[in-house]
Coordinates of C-alpha atoms in Angstrom, one line a residue:
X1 CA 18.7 8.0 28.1
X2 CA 18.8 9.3 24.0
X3 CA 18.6 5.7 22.9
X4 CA 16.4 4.7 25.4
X5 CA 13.9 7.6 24.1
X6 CA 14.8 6.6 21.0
X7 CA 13.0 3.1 21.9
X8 CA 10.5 4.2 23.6
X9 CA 7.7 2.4 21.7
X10 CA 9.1 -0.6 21.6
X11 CA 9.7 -1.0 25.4
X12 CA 6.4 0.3 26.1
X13 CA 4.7 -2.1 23.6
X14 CA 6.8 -5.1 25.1
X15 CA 6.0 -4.1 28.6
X16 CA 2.2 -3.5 27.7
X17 CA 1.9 -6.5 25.7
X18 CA 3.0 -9.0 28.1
X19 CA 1.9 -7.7 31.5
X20 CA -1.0 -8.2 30.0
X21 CA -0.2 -11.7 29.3
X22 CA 1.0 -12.8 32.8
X23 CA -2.2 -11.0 33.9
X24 CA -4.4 -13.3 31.5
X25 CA -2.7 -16.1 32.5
X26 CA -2.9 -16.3 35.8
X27 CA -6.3 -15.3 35.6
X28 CA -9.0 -17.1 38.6
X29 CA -12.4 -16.3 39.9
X30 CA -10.8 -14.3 42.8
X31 CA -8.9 -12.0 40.5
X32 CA -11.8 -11.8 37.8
X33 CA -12.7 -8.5 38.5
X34 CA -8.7 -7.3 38.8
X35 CA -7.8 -8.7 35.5
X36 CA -10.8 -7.4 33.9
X37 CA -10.1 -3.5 34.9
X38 CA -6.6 -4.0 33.6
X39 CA -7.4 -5.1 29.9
X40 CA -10.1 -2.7 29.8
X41 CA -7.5 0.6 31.1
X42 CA -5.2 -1.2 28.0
X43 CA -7.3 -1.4 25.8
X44 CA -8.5 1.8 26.6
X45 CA -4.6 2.6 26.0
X46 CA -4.5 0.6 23.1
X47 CA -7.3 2.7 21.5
X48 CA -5.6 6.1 22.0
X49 CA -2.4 5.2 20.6
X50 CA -4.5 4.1 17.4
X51 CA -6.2 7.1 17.1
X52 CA -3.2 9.5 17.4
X53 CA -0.9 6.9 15.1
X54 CA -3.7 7.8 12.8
X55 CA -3.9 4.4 11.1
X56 CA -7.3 3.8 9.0
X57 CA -9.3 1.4 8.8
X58 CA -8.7 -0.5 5.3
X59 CA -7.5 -3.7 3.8
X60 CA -3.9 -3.3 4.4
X61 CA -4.4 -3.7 8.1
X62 CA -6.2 -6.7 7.9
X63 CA -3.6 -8.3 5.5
X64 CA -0.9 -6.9 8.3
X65 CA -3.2 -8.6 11.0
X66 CA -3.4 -12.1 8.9
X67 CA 0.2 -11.9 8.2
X68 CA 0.9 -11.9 12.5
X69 CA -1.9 -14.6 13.1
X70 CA 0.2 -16.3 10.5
X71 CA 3.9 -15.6 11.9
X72 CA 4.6 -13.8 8.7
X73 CA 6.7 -11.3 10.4
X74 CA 10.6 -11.4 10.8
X75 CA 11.4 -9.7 13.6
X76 CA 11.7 -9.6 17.2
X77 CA 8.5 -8.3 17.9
X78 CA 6.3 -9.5 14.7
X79 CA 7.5 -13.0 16.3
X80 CA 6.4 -11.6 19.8
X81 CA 3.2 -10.1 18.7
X82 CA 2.4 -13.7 16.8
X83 CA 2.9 -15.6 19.9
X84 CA 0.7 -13.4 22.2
X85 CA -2.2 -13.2 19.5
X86 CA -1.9 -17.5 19.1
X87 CA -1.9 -17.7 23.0
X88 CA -5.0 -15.4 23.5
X89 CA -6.7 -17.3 20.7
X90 CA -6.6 -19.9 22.1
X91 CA -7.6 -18.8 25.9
X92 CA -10.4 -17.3 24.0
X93 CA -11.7 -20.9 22.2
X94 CA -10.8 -22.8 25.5
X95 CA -13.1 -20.4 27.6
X96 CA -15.7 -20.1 25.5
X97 CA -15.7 -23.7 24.8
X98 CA -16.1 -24.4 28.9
X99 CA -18.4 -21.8 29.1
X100 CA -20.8 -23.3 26.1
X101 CA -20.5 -26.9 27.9
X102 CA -20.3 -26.0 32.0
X103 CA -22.7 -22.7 31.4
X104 CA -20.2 -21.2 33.6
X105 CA -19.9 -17.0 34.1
X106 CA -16.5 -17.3 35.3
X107 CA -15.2 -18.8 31.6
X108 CA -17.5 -16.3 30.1
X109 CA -15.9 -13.6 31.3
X110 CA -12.2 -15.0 30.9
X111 CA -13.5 -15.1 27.4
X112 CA -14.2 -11.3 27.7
X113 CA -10.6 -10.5 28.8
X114 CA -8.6 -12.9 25.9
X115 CA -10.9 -11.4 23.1
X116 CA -10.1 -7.5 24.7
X117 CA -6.5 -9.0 24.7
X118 CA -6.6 -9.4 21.2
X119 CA -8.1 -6.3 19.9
X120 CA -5.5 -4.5 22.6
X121 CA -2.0 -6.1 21.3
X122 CA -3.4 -5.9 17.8
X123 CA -3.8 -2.2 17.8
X124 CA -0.7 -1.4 19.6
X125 CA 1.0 -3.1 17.4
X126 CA -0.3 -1.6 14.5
X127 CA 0.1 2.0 16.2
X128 CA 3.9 1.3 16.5
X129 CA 4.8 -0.4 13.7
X130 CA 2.4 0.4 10.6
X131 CA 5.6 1.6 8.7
X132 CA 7.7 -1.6 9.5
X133 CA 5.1 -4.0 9.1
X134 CA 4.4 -2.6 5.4
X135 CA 7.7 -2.0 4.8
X136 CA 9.0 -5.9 5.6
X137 CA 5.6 -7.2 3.6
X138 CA 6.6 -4.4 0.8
X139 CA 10.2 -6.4 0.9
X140 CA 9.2 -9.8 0.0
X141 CA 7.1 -8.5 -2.9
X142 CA 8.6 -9.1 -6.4
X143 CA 8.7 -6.6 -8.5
X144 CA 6.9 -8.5 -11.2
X145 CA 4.7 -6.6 -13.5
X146 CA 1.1 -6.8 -13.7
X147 CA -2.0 -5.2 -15.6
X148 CA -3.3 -2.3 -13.9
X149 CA -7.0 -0.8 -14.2
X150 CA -5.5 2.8 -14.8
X151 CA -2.3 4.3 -16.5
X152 CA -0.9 7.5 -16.5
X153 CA 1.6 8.5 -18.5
X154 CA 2.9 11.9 -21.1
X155 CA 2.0 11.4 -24.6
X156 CA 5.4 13.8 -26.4
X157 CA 5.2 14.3 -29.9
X158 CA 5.7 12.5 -33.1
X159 CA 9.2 12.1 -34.0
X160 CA 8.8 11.3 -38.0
X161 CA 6.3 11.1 -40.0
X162 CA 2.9 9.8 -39.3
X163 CA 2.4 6.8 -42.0
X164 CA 4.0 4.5 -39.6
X165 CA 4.1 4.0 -36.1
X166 CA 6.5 6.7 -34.7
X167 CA 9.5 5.0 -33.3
X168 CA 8.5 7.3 -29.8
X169 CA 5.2 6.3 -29.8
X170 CA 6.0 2.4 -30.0
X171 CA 6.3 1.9 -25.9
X172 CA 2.9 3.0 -25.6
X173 CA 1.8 0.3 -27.5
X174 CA 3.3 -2.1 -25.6
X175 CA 2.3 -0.6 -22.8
X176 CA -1.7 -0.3 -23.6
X177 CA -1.0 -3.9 -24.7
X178 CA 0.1 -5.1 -21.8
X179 CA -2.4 -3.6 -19.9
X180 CA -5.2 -4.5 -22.1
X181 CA -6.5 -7.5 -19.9
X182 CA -7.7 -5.3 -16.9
X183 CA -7.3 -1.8 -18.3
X184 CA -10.3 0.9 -17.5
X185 CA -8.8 4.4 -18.0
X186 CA -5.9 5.6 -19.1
X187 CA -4.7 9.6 -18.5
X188 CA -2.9 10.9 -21.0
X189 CA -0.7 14.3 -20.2
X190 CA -0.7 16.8 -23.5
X191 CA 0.5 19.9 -24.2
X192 CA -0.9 22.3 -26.2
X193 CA 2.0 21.2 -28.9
X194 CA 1.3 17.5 -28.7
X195 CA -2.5 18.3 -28.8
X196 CA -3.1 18.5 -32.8
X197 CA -1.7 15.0 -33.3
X198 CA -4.1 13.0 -30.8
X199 CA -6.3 12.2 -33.9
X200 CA -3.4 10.6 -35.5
X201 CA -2.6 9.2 -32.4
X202 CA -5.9 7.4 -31.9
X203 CA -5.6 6.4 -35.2
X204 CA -2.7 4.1 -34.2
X205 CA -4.7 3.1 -30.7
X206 CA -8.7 3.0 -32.6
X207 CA -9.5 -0.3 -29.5
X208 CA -8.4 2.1 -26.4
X209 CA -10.0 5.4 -27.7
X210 CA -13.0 5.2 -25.7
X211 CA -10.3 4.3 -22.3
X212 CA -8.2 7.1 -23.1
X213 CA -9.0 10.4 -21.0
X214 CA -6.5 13.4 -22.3
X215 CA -5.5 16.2 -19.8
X216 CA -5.0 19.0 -21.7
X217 CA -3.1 22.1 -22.0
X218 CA -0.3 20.8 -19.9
X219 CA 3.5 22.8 -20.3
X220 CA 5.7 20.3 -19.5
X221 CA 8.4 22.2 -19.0
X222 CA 6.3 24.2 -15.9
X223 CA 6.6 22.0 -12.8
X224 CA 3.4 23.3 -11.2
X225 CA 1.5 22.9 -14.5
X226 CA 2.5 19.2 -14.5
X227 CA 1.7 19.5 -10.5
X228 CA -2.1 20.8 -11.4
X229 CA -2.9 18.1 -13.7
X230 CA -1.7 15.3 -11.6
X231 CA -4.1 16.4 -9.0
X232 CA -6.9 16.8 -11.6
X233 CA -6.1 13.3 -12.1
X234 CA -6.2 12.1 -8.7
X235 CA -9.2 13.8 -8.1
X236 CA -10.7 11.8 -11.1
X237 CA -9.6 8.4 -9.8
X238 CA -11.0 8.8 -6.1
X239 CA -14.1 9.8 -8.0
X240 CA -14.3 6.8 -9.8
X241 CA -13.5 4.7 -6.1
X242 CA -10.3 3.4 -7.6
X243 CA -7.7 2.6 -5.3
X244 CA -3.6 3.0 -5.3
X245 CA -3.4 -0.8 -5.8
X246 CA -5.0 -0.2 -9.6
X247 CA -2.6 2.4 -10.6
X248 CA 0.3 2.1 -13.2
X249 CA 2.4 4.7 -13.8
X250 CA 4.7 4.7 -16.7
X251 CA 8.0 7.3 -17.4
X252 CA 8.0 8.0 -21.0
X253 CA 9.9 9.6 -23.0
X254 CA 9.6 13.6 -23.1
X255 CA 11.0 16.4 -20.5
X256 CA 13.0 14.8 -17.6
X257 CA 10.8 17.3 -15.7
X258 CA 7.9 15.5 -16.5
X259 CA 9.6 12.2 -15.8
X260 CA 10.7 13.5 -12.3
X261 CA 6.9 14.8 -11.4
X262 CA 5.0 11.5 -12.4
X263 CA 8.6 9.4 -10.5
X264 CA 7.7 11.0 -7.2
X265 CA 4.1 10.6 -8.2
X266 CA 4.8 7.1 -8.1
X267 CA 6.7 7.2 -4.8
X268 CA 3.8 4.8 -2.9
X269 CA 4.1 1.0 -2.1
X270 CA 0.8 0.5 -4.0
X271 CA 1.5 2.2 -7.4
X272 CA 3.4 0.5 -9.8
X273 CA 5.6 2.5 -12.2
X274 CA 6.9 1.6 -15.3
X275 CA 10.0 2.6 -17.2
X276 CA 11.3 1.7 -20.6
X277 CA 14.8 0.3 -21.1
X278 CA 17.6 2.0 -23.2
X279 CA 18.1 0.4 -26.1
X280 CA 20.9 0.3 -28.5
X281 CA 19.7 2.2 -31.3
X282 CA 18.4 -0.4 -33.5
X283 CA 15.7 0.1 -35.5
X284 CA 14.3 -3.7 -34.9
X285 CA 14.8 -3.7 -31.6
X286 CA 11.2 -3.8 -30.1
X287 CA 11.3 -1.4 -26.7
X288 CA 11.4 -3.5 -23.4
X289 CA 9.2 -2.0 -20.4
X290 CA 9.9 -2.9 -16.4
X291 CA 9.2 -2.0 -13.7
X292 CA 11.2 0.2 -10.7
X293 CA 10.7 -0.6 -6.8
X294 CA 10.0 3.6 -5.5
X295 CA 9.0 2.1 -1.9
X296 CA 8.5 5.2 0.5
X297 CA 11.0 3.3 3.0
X298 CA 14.0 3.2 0.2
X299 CA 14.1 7.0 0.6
X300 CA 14.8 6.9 4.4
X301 CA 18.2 5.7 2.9
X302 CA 19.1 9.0 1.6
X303 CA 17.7 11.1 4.5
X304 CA 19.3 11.9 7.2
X305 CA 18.2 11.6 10.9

């Protein structure tokens, strides 16, 4: 009984989906009415389980929706959830086509019942399996890196003099280099140490001064200090209507406090984070930059049940 519970979704969204099905297809004018009760009372389902899954409305879910039309799903019920969308579509064109030539009420309303089919298995599906359906589409992304529209990173201090580039400070130039291409904003953690070299600093950086917005004043070695200025940040990007897919953010060098703040910052499919390589030591090696997969679902690996 545990493992059925445990199932529960999936049996229900199996047994939902495909009554339904058998329903639709054996569908005639002395069963309209019969047929037409049940998809509503499902759909009717359907539209409760969405609203207490709490799944918005946003692009994602109609990526997740062309990836079933598609059969770009690989599992059990992403393949069962593509076949009963493909069959309803095409009940749907057949009826509507018969209904636009023969000017028959009957096919009208058959055409009714396949499109409430569709909107039904669609958002069952969805209710059940936001998680797994971004998790498998989260799997077959690469982990290639790409220009963002906003960075975030901790600026630490000079680590020699200022007539040259500090060696510290040489990531950050690749970095806003990379980024250059697409690149609107770029937050920049200080403390009140670091604070009194951000005119040398800009000095190094004159073409992203105007992009560069410093939050000040931050003790990075204070976890709810870092905390408070990452929200102060957020609250700046939904301002400016960004969205997760534009963020970067990249763990430089400083406090591993800081660098374990802006890592679980970065725990989000959407948000890319960036991390520099170790290198050997050598003064003319130039500092290599990559990025690190922090997908909410890899850190179901180390939890429990």
């Amino acid at each position: 009984m545990k493992k059925i519970g445990k199932y529960k979704e999936e049996i229900l969204l199996i047994i939902v989906s495909f009554s339904f099905l058998f329903n639709l297809y054996f569908v005639d004018s002395n069963k309209l009415i019969y047929n037409l009760l049940v998809s509503l009372v499902i759909f009717t389902f359907s539209l409760y389980c969405w609203k207490v899954s709490n799944v918005s409305y946003n692009k994602s879910v109609l990526k997740n929706l062309s990836n079933i039309i598609k059969g770009d799903v690989a599992t059990f019920l992403g393949f069962s959830a593509f076949v009963s969308e493909f069959i309803l579509f095409n009940f749907l064109f057949e009826y509507t086509k018969n209904f636009i030539e023969e000017n028959k009420m009957v096919d009208f309303c058959k055409a009714i019942i396949s499109f409430i089919g569709i909107l039904s298995i669609g958002l069952l599906f969805f209710s059940f399996y936001q998680e797994k359906i971004k998790a498998y589409i989260n799997s077959k992304k690469s982990l290639r890196r790409e220009p963002r529209k906003v960075l975030i990173f901790a600026l630490s201090k000079p680590q020699q003099n200022l007539e040259t580039l500090p060696r510290n400070w040489q990531p950050i130039k690749e970095l806003l280099e990379f980024h250059k291409s697409r690149l609107e904003v770029a937050y920049v953690l200080i403390s009140e140490e670091t604070e009194k070299y951000k005119t040398e600093f800009e000095k190094f950086f004159t073409e992203f001064k105007s992009k560069i917005k410093y939050i000040e004043k931050v003790n990075m070695n204070d976890e709810s200090s870092i905390v408070n200025a990452l929200i102060n940040v957020v609250r700046d990007i939904k301002n400016n209507k960004y969205e997760e897919q534009d963020i970067s953010v990249y763990l430089s060098g400083g406090t591993s406090l800081v660098t374990t703040i802006l890592s679980l910052f970065g725990v989000n499919d959407d948000i890319q984070v960036e991390y520099i390589l170790q290198t050997s030591g050598n003064e003319n090696e130039k500092p290599e930059i990559k990025t690190i997969d922090l997908r909410k679902d890899l850190l179901s690996i180390f939890v429990s049940d």
